[in-house]
Coordinates of C-alpha atoms in Angstrom, one line a residue:
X58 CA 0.0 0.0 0.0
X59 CA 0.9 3.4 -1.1
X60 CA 2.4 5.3 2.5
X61 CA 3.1 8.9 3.0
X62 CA 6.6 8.9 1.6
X63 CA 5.4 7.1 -1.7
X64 CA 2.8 10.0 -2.2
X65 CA 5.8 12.7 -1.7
X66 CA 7.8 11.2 -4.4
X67 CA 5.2 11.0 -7.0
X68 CA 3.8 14.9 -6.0
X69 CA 7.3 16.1 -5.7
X70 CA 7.9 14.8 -9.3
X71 CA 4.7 16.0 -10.5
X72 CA 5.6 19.4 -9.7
X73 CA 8.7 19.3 -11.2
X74 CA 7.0 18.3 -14.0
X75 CA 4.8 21.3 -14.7
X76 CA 2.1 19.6 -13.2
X77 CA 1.2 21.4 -9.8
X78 CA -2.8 20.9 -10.0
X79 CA -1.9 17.3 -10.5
X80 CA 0.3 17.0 -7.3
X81 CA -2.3 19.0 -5.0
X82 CA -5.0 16.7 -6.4
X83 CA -3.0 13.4 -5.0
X84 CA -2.5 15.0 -2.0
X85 CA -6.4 14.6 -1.8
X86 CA -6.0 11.4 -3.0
X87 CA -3.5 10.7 -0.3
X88 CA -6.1 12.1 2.2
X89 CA -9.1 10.1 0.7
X90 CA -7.2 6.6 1.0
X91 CA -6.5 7.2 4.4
X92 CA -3.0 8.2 4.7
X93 CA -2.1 10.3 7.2
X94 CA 0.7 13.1 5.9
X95 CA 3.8 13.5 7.4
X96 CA 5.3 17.0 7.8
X97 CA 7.4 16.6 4.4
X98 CA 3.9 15.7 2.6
X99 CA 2.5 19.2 4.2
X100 CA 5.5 21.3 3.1
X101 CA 5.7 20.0 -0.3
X102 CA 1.9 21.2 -0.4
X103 CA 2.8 24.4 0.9
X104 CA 5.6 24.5 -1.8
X105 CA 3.4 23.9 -4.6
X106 CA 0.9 26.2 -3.4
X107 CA 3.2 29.0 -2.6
X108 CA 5.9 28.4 -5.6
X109 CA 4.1 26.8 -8.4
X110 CA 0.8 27.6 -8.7
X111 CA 1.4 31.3 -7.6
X112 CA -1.2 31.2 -4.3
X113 CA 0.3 32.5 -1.7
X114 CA -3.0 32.7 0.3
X115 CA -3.6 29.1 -0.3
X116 CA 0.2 28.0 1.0
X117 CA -0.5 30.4 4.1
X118 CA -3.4 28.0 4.7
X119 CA -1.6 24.6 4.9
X120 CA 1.1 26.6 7.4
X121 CA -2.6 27.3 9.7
X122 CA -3.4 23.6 9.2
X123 CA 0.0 22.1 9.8
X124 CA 0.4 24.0 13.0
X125 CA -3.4 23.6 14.3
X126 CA -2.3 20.0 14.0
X127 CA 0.7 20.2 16.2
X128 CA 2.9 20.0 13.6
X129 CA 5.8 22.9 13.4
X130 CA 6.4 24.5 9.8
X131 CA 9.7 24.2 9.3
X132 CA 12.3 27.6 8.2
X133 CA 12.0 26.7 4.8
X134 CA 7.7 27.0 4.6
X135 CA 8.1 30.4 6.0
X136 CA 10.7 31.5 3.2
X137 CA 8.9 30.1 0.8
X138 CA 5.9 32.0 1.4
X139 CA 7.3 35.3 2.3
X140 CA 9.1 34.9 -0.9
X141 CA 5.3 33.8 -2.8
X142 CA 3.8 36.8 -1.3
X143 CA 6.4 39.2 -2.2
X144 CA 6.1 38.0 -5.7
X145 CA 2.8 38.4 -5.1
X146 CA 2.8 42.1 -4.5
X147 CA 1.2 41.6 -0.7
X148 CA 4.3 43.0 1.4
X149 CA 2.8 43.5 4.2
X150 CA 1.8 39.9 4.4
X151 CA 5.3 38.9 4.0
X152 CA 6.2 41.2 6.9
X153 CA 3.7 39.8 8.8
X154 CA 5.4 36.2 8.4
X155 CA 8.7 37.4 9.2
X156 CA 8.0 39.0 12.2
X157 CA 6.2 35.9 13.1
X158 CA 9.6 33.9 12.4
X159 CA 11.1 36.3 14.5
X160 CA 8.9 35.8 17.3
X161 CA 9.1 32.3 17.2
X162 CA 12.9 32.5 17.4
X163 CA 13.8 30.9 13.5
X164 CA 16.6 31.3 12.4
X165 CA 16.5 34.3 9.7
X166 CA 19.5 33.7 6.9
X167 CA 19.9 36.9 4.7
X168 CA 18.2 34.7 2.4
X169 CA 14.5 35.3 4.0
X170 CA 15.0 39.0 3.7
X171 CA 16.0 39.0 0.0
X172 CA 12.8 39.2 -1.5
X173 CA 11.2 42.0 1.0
X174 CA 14.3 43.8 -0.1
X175 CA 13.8 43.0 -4.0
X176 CA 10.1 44.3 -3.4
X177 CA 11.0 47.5 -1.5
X178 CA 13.7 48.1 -4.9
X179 CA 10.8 47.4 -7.6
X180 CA 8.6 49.8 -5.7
X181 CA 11.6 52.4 -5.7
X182 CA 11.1 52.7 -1.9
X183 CA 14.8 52.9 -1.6
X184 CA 14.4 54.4 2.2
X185 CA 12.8 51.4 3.1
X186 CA 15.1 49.0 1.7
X187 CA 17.8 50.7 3.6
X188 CA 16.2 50.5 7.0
X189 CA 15.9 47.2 5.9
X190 CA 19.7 46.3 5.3
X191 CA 20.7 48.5 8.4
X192 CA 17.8 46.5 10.7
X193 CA 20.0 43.2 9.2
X194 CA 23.3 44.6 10.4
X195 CA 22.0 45.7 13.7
X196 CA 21.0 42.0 14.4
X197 CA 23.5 40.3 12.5
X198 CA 25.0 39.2 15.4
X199 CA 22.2 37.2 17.0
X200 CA 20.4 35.6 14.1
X201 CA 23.5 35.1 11.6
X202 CA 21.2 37.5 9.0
X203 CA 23.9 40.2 8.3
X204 CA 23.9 41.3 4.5
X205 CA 25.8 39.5 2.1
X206 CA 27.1 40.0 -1.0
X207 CA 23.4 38.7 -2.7
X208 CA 21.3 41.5 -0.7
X209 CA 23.7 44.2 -1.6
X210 CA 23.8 43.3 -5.3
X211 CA 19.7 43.4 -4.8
X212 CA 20.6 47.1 -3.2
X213 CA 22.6 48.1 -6.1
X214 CA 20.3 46.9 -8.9
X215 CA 17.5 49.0 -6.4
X216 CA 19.8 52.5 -6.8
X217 CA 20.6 52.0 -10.2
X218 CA 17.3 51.7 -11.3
X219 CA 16.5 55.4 -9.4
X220 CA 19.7 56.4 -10.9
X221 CA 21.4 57.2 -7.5
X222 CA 25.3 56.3 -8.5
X223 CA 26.3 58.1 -5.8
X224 CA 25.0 55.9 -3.5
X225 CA 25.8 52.7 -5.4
X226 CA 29.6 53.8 -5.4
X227 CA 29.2 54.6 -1.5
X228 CA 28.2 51.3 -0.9
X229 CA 31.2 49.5 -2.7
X230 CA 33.3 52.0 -0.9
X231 CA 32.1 51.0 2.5
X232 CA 31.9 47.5 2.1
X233 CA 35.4 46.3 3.9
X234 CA 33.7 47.6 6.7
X235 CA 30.7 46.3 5.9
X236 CA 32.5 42.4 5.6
X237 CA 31.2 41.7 2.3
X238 CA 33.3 41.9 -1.3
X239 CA 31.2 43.1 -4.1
X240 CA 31.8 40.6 -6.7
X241 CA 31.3 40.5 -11.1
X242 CA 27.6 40.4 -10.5
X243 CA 27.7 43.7 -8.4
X244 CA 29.8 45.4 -10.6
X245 CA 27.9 44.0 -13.7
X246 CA 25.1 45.6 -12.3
X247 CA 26.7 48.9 -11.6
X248 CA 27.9 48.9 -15.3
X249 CA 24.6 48.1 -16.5
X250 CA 22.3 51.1 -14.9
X251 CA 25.8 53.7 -15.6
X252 CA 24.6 51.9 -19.4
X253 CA 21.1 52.4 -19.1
X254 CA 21.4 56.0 -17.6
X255 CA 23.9 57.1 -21.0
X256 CA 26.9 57.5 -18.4
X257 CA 29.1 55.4 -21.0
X258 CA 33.0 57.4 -19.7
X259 CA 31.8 55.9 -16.2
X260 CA 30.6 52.5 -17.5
X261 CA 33.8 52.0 -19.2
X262 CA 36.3 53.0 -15.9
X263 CA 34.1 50.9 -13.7
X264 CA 34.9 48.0 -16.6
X265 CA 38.8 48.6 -15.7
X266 CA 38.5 48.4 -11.9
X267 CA 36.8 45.0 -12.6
X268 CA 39.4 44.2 -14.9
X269 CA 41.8 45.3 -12.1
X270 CA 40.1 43.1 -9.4
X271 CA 40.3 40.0 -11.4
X272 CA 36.5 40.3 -11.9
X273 CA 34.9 39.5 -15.3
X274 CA 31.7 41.2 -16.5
X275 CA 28.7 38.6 -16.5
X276 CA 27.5 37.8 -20.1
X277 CA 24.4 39.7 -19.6
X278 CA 26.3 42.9 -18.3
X279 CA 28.6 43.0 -21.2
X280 CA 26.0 42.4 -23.8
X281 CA 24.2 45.7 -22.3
X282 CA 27.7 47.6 -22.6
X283 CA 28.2 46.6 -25.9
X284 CA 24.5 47.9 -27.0
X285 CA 24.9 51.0 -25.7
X286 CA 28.5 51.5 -26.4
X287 CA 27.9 50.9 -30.5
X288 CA 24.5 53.2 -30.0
X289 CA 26.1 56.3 -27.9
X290 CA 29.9 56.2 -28.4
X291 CA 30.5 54.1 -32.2
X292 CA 30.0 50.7 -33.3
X293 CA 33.9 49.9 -33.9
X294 CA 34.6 50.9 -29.8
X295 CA 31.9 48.4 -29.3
X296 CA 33.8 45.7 -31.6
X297 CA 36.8 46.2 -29.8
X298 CA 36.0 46.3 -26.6
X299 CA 34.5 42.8 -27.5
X300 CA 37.6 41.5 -28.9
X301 CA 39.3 42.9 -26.1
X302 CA 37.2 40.7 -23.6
X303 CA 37.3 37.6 -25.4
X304 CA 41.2 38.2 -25.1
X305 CA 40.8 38.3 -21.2
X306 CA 38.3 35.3 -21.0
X307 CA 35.1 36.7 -20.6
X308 CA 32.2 34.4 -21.4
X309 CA 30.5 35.9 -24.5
X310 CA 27.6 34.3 -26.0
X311 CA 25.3 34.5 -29.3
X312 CA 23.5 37.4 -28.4
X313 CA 27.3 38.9 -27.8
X314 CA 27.4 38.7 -31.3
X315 CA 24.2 39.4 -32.6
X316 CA 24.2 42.8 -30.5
X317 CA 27.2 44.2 -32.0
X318 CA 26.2 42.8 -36.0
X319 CA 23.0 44.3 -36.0
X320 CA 24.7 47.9 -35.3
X321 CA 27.2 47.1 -37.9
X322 CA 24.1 46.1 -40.0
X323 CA 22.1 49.1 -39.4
X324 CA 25.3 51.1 -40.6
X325 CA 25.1 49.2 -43.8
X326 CA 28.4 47.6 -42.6
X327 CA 27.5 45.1 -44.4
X328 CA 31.5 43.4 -44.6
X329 CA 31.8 43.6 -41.0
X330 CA 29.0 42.0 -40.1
X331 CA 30.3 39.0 -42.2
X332 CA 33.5 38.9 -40.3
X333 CA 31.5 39.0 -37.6
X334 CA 29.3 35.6 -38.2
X335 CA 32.5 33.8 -39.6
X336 CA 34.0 34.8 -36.4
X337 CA 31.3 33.4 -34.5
X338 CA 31.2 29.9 -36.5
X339 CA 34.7 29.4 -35.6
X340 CA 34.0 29.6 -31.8
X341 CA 31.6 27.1 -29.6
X342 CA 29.0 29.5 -30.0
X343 CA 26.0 28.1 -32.2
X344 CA 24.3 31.0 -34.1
X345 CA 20.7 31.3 -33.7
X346 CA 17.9 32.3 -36.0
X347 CA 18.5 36.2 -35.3
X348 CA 22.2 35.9 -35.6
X349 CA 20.9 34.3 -39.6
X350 CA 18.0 37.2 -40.0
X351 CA 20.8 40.1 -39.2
X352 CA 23.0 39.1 -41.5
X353 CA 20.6 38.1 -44.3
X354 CA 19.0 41.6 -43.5
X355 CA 22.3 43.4 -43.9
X356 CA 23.1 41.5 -47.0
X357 CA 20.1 42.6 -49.0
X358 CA 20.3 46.6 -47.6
X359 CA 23.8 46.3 -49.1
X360 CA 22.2 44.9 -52.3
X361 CA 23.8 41.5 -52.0
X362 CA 20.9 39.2 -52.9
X363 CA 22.6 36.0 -54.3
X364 CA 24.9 35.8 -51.2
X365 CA 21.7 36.8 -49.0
X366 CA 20.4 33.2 -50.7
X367 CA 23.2 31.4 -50.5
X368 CA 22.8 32.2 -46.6
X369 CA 19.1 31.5 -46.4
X370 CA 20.0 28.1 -48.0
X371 CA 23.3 27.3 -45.4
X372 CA 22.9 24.0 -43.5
X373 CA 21.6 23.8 -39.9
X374 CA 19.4 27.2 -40.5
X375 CA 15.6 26.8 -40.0
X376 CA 14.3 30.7 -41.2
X377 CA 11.2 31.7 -39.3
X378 CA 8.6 34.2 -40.2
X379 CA 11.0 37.4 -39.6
X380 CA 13.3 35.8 -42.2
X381 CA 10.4 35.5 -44.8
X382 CA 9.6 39.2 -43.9
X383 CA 12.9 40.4 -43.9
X384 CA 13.5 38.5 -47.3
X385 CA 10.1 39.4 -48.8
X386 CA 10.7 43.2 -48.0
X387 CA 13.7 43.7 -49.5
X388 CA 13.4 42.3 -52.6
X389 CA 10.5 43.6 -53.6
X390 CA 11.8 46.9 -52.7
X391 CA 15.1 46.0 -55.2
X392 CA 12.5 45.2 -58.1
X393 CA 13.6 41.4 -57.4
X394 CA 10.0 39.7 -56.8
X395 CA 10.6 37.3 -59.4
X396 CA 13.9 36.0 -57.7
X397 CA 11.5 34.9 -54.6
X398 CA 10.5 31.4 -55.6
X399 CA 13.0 29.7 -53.3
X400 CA 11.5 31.4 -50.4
X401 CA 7.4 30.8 -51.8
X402 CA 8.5 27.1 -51.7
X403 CA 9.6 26.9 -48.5
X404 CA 6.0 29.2 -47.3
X405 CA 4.2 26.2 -49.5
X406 CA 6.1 23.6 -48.1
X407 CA 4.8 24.1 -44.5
X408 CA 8.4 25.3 -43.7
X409 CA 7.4 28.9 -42.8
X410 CA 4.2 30.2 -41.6
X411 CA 3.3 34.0 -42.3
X412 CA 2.1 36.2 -40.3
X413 CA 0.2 39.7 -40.0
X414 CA 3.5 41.3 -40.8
X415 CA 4.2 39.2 -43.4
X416 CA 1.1 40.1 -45.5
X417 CA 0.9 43.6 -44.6
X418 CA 4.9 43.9 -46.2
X419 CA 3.2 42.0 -49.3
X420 CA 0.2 44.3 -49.5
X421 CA 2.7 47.2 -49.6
X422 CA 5.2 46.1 -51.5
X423 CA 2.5 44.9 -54.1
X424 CA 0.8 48.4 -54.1
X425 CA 4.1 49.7 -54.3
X426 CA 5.3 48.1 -57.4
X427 CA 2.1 49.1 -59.5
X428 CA 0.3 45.6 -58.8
X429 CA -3.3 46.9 -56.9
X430 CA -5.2 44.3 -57.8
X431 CA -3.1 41.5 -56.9
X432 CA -2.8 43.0 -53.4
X433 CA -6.4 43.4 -53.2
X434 CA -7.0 39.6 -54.4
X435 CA -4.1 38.6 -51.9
X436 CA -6.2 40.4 -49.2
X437 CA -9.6 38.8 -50.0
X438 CA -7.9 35.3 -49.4
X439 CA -5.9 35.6 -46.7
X440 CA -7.6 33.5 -44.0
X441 CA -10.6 33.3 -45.3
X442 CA -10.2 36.8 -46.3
X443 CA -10.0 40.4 -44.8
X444 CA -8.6 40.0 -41.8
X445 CA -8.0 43.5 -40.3
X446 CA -4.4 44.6 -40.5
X447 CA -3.8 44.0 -44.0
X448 CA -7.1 45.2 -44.9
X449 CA -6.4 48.7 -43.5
X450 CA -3.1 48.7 -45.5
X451 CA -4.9 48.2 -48.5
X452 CA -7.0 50.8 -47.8
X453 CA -4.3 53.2 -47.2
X454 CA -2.9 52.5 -50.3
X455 CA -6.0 52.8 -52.4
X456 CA -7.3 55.8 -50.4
X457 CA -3.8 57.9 -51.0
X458 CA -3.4 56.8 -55.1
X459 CA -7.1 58.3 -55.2
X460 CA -8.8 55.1 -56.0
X461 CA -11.5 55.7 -53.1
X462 CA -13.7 53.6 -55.4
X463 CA -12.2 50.7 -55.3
X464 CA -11.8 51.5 -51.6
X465 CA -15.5 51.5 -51.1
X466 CA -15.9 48.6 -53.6
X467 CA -13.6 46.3 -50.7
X468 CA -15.7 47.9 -47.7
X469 CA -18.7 46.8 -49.4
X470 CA -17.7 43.8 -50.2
X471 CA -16.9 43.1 -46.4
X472 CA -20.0 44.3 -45.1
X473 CA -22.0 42.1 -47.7
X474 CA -20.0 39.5 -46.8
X475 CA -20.5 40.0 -42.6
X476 CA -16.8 40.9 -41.8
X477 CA -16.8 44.2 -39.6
X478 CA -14.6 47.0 -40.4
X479 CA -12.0 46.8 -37.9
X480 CA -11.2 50.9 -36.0
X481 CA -7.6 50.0 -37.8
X482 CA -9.3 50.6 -41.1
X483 CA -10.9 54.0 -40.5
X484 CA -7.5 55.1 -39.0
X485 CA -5.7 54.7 -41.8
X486 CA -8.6 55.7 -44.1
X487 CA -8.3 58.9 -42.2
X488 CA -4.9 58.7 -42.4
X489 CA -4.7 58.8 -46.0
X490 CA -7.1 61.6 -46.3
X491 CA -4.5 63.8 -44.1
X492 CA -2.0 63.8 -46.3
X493 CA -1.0 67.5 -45.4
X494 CA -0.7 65.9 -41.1
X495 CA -2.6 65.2 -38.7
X496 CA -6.0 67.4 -39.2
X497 CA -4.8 68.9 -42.2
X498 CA -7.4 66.8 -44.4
X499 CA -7.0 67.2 -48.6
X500 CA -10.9 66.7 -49.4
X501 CA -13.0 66.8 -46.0
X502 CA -16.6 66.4 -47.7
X503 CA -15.2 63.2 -49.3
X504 CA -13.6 62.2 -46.2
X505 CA -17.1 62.4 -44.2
X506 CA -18.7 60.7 -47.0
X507 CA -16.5 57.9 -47.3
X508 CA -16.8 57.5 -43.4
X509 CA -20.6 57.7 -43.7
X510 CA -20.7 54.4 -46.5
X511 CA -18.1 52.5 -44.1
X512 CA -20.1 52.7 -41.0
X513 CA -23.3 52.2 -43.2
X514 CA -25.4 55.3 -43.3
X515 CA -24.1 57.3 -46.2

C-alpha cells in the first residue's frame, strides 16, 4: 500500500514536471485513502501552493493547518511563502510572516530578507530597503542574518534603477567595513544602470576596476555595454572592446554577437558584419535564428541578394517568419520579386508560416510596385479573407493613389460578406485623407462621406 513517503515522491515529481494541479490533487488522494501526511507531505503542499501555482493565500493556509495539527512549519515554509507573497505584491503579508519567524525565534538567513528587499527596490522605496539592510546589520550578530554579497547586489540593482550612483559607489566603498566583497555580478550591475542612464566614460572606468580586481563582466552585463557603447559612443569601440574581452576570457555568448552585428548592419556595414558571423562559427557558440535574420537583412540593404540566398539556403538554418519578412521586404523593394520562388516554396512547403507582418509587407510592396489588384485579391484570401491589418493597409494605399472607389468597392464587399470594419481601417482611411498631417485633411466632404458608407449610413 501506497504510504506517506510514496505520495511525496510521486507529488514532488509532479511538480517538477509542470504539473502542480496534479500534485495538489494526489495530496487529496492521499487524504481520501487514508494516509495520514507526514510534515514533508505538508510542506511539499505548501511548496506547490506558494511556488508553483502562484497562491500564496492558499500556502499560508496549509502553514494554519499544519500547526493547528501540532505539527511545526519548518524555516523553509516560511521562506517560501514570504518569498510567494512578495512576488505576489502583498508585502505586508510577508512582513507579517517574518515578524512571526522572529517571534518564534527561526533562524533568519539573509536569504528570507532578500525578496522583502527585491520588493522594496521594484517599488523604488529605496528608504525602506535601507532601514531594511541597516535592521539586518544591527541584528546580524544574534540571528546570523547580516547582508551578504546577494542582498547588496539586490541594493545596487534598487539604486541604479533610481539612478542614484552616488549611492551605489558609497556602498562598494564601505563594504570592507561592511564584511562583504562586491563581486562580477555587483559590478555587472553597476555597469549596467551607468549603461542604461547614458553614463558610457563611467561605464567604461568601472569595466577597468573590474578588470583590475580579477572580476569579469557577467555575459548579460557585457552584452548591455556593448548595445549602448555601439548606440552612444561608435560601433567599432563596441567591436573592440569585444575582442578585447574575449582576449581576457570573458564568457561571451550568441547574443554577444548578434548585438554588436545588428549595429554594424544598421550602418550598412555590411563586410563587417560578415566577419563578424565567420567569427562566431569558428568559436563554440552556435548562431541562432536572429544571428541568420541580421546578416541576411544586412546583406540585402547592401544589395547583396545571391549571397543573402546562398545564406538563407546554409545548412543547420531553419528561417522563421521574420526571415520571410525580412526577405520578402527587400526584394520587392530591389525590383527582385521574381527572384523569390526559393523562399514561396519553402511558405508552400509548410516550412514557414506567415504572419500579420508578413502580409501587410506583401500588401505594400505589391501596391508599391504598381500591382493593386493583386494586393487586393491577396487580401480577400488571406484567412478566409480580410482580416483586419492587412485590410487597413490596402485601404491606405488605395485611399492615398485616389482610387476611393475601389476602396468603397472592398468595404462593401466586407459588409455584404458579414466581416466588420476593424477601427484600424478608418485610422488609416483617415490617415490617407490627411495627407498634409494630422488634421490637415486634402478633401473633408469626401472624407465624411466615405466614413458615412463605411459605417453604413451614407
Amino acid at each position: 500500500a501506497p504510504t506517506a513517503a510514496s505520495y511525496v515522491s510521486a507529488m514532488s515529481a509532479l511538480a517538477k514536471a509542470g504539473r502542480a494541479a496534479d500534485a495538489t490533487a494526489l495530496f487529496d488522494d492521499m487524504l481520501a485513502h487514508g494516509v495520514a501526511p507526514d510534515r514533508r507531505a505538508y510542506s511539499l503542499l505548501l511548496h506547490v501552493y506558494s511556488t508553483h501555482l502562484g497562491l500564496p493565500a492558499a500556502g499560508l493556509s496549509v502553514l494554519h493547518w499544519m500547526s493547528g495539527l501540532g505539527v511545526r512549519p519548518s524555516a523553509v515554509d516560511y521562506a517560501d511563502l514570504i518569498f510567494s507573497f512578495c512576488r505576489a505584491g502583498q508585502l505586508p503579508d510577508a512582513l507579517q510572516l517574518l515578524d512571526e519567524m522572529r517571534e518564534l525565534g527561526y533562524p533568519l538567513p539573509p536569504h528570507v530578507y532578500s525578496p522583502i528587499l527585491q520588493a522594496h527596490c521594484d517599488a523604488a522605496d529605496i528608504p525602506a530597503a535601507e532601514a531594511l539592510i541597516a535592521f539586518m546589520r544591527a541584528s546580524g550578530g544574534r540571528s546570523g542574518c547580516n547582508p551578504d554579497v546577494v542582498i547588496y547586489n539586490i541594493y545596487i540593482h534598487g539604486l541604479c534603477r533610481v539612478g542614484d550612483f552616488h549611492a551605489v559607489q558609497r556602498v562598494i566603498n564601505d563594504s570592507v567595513w561592511n564584511w562583504w566583497v562586491p563581486d562580477a555580478v555587483t559590478y555587472s550591475t553597476y555597469v549596467a544602470g551607468l549603461c542604461r542612464a547614458g553614463y558610457i566614460e563611467d561605464a567604461f572606468r568601472q569595466l577597468d576596476i573590474m578588470v583590475a580586481k580579477g572580476l569579469q563582466l557577467t555575459v548579460v552585463g557585457l552584452n548591455i555595454l556593448l548595445d549602448y557603447a555601439a548606440k552612444d559612443v561608435d560601433m567599432w569601440v563596441a567591436k573592440e572592446v569585444m575582442e578585447r574581452c574575449e582576449e581576457l576570457g570573458f564568457e561571451v555568448d550568441v547574443v554577444t554577437y548578434n548585438t554588436v552585428m545588428e549595429h554594424f548592419s544598421k550602418k550598412m556595414q555590411w563586410l563587417i558584419a560578415l566577419r563578424l558571423f565567420t567569427d562566431l562559427l569558428k568559436k563554440p557558440i552556435t548562431p541562432d535564428v536572429q544571428t541568420y535574420n541580421i546578416l541576411i537583412s544586412s546583406l540585402c540593404r547592401a544589395g547583396k541578394f545571391e549571397l543573402a540566398k546562398f545564406v538563407f539556403s546554409c545548412n543547420g538554418f531553419v528561417a522563421d517568419t521574420v526571415t520571410c519578412n525580412i526577405l520578402i521586404h527587400q526584394f520587392y523593394g530591389a525590383g527582385k520579386e521574381g527572384e523569390l520562388g526559393f523562399l514561396f516554396s519553402d511558405v508552400d512547403a509548410g516550412k514557414i508560416t506567415p504572419d500579420t507582418i508578413t502580409y501587410n509587407t506583401l500588401v505594400d510592396c505589391l501596391f508599391r510596385s504598381g500591382r493593386r489588384t493583386e494586393a487586393a485579391n491577396l487580401v480577400r484570401h488571406i484567412d478566409g479573407g480580410y482580416p483586419a491589418e492587412p485590410v487597413a493597409h490596402l485601404a491606405f494605399w488605395l485611399v492615398r493613389s485616389g482610387n476611393v472607389r475601389e476602396a468603397l468597392s472592398l468595404f462593401d464587399d466586407m459588409l455584404v460578406k458579414g466581416v466588420a470594419l476593424d477601427a484600424m481601417v478608418f485610422a488609416n482611411v483617415i490617415k490617407a485623407f490627411c495627407r498634409k498631417g494630422p488634421g490637415e485633411c486634402t478633401d473633408m466632404t469626401q472624407l465624411c462621406s466615405v466614413l458615412d458608407r463605411m459605417l453604413g449610413i451614407g
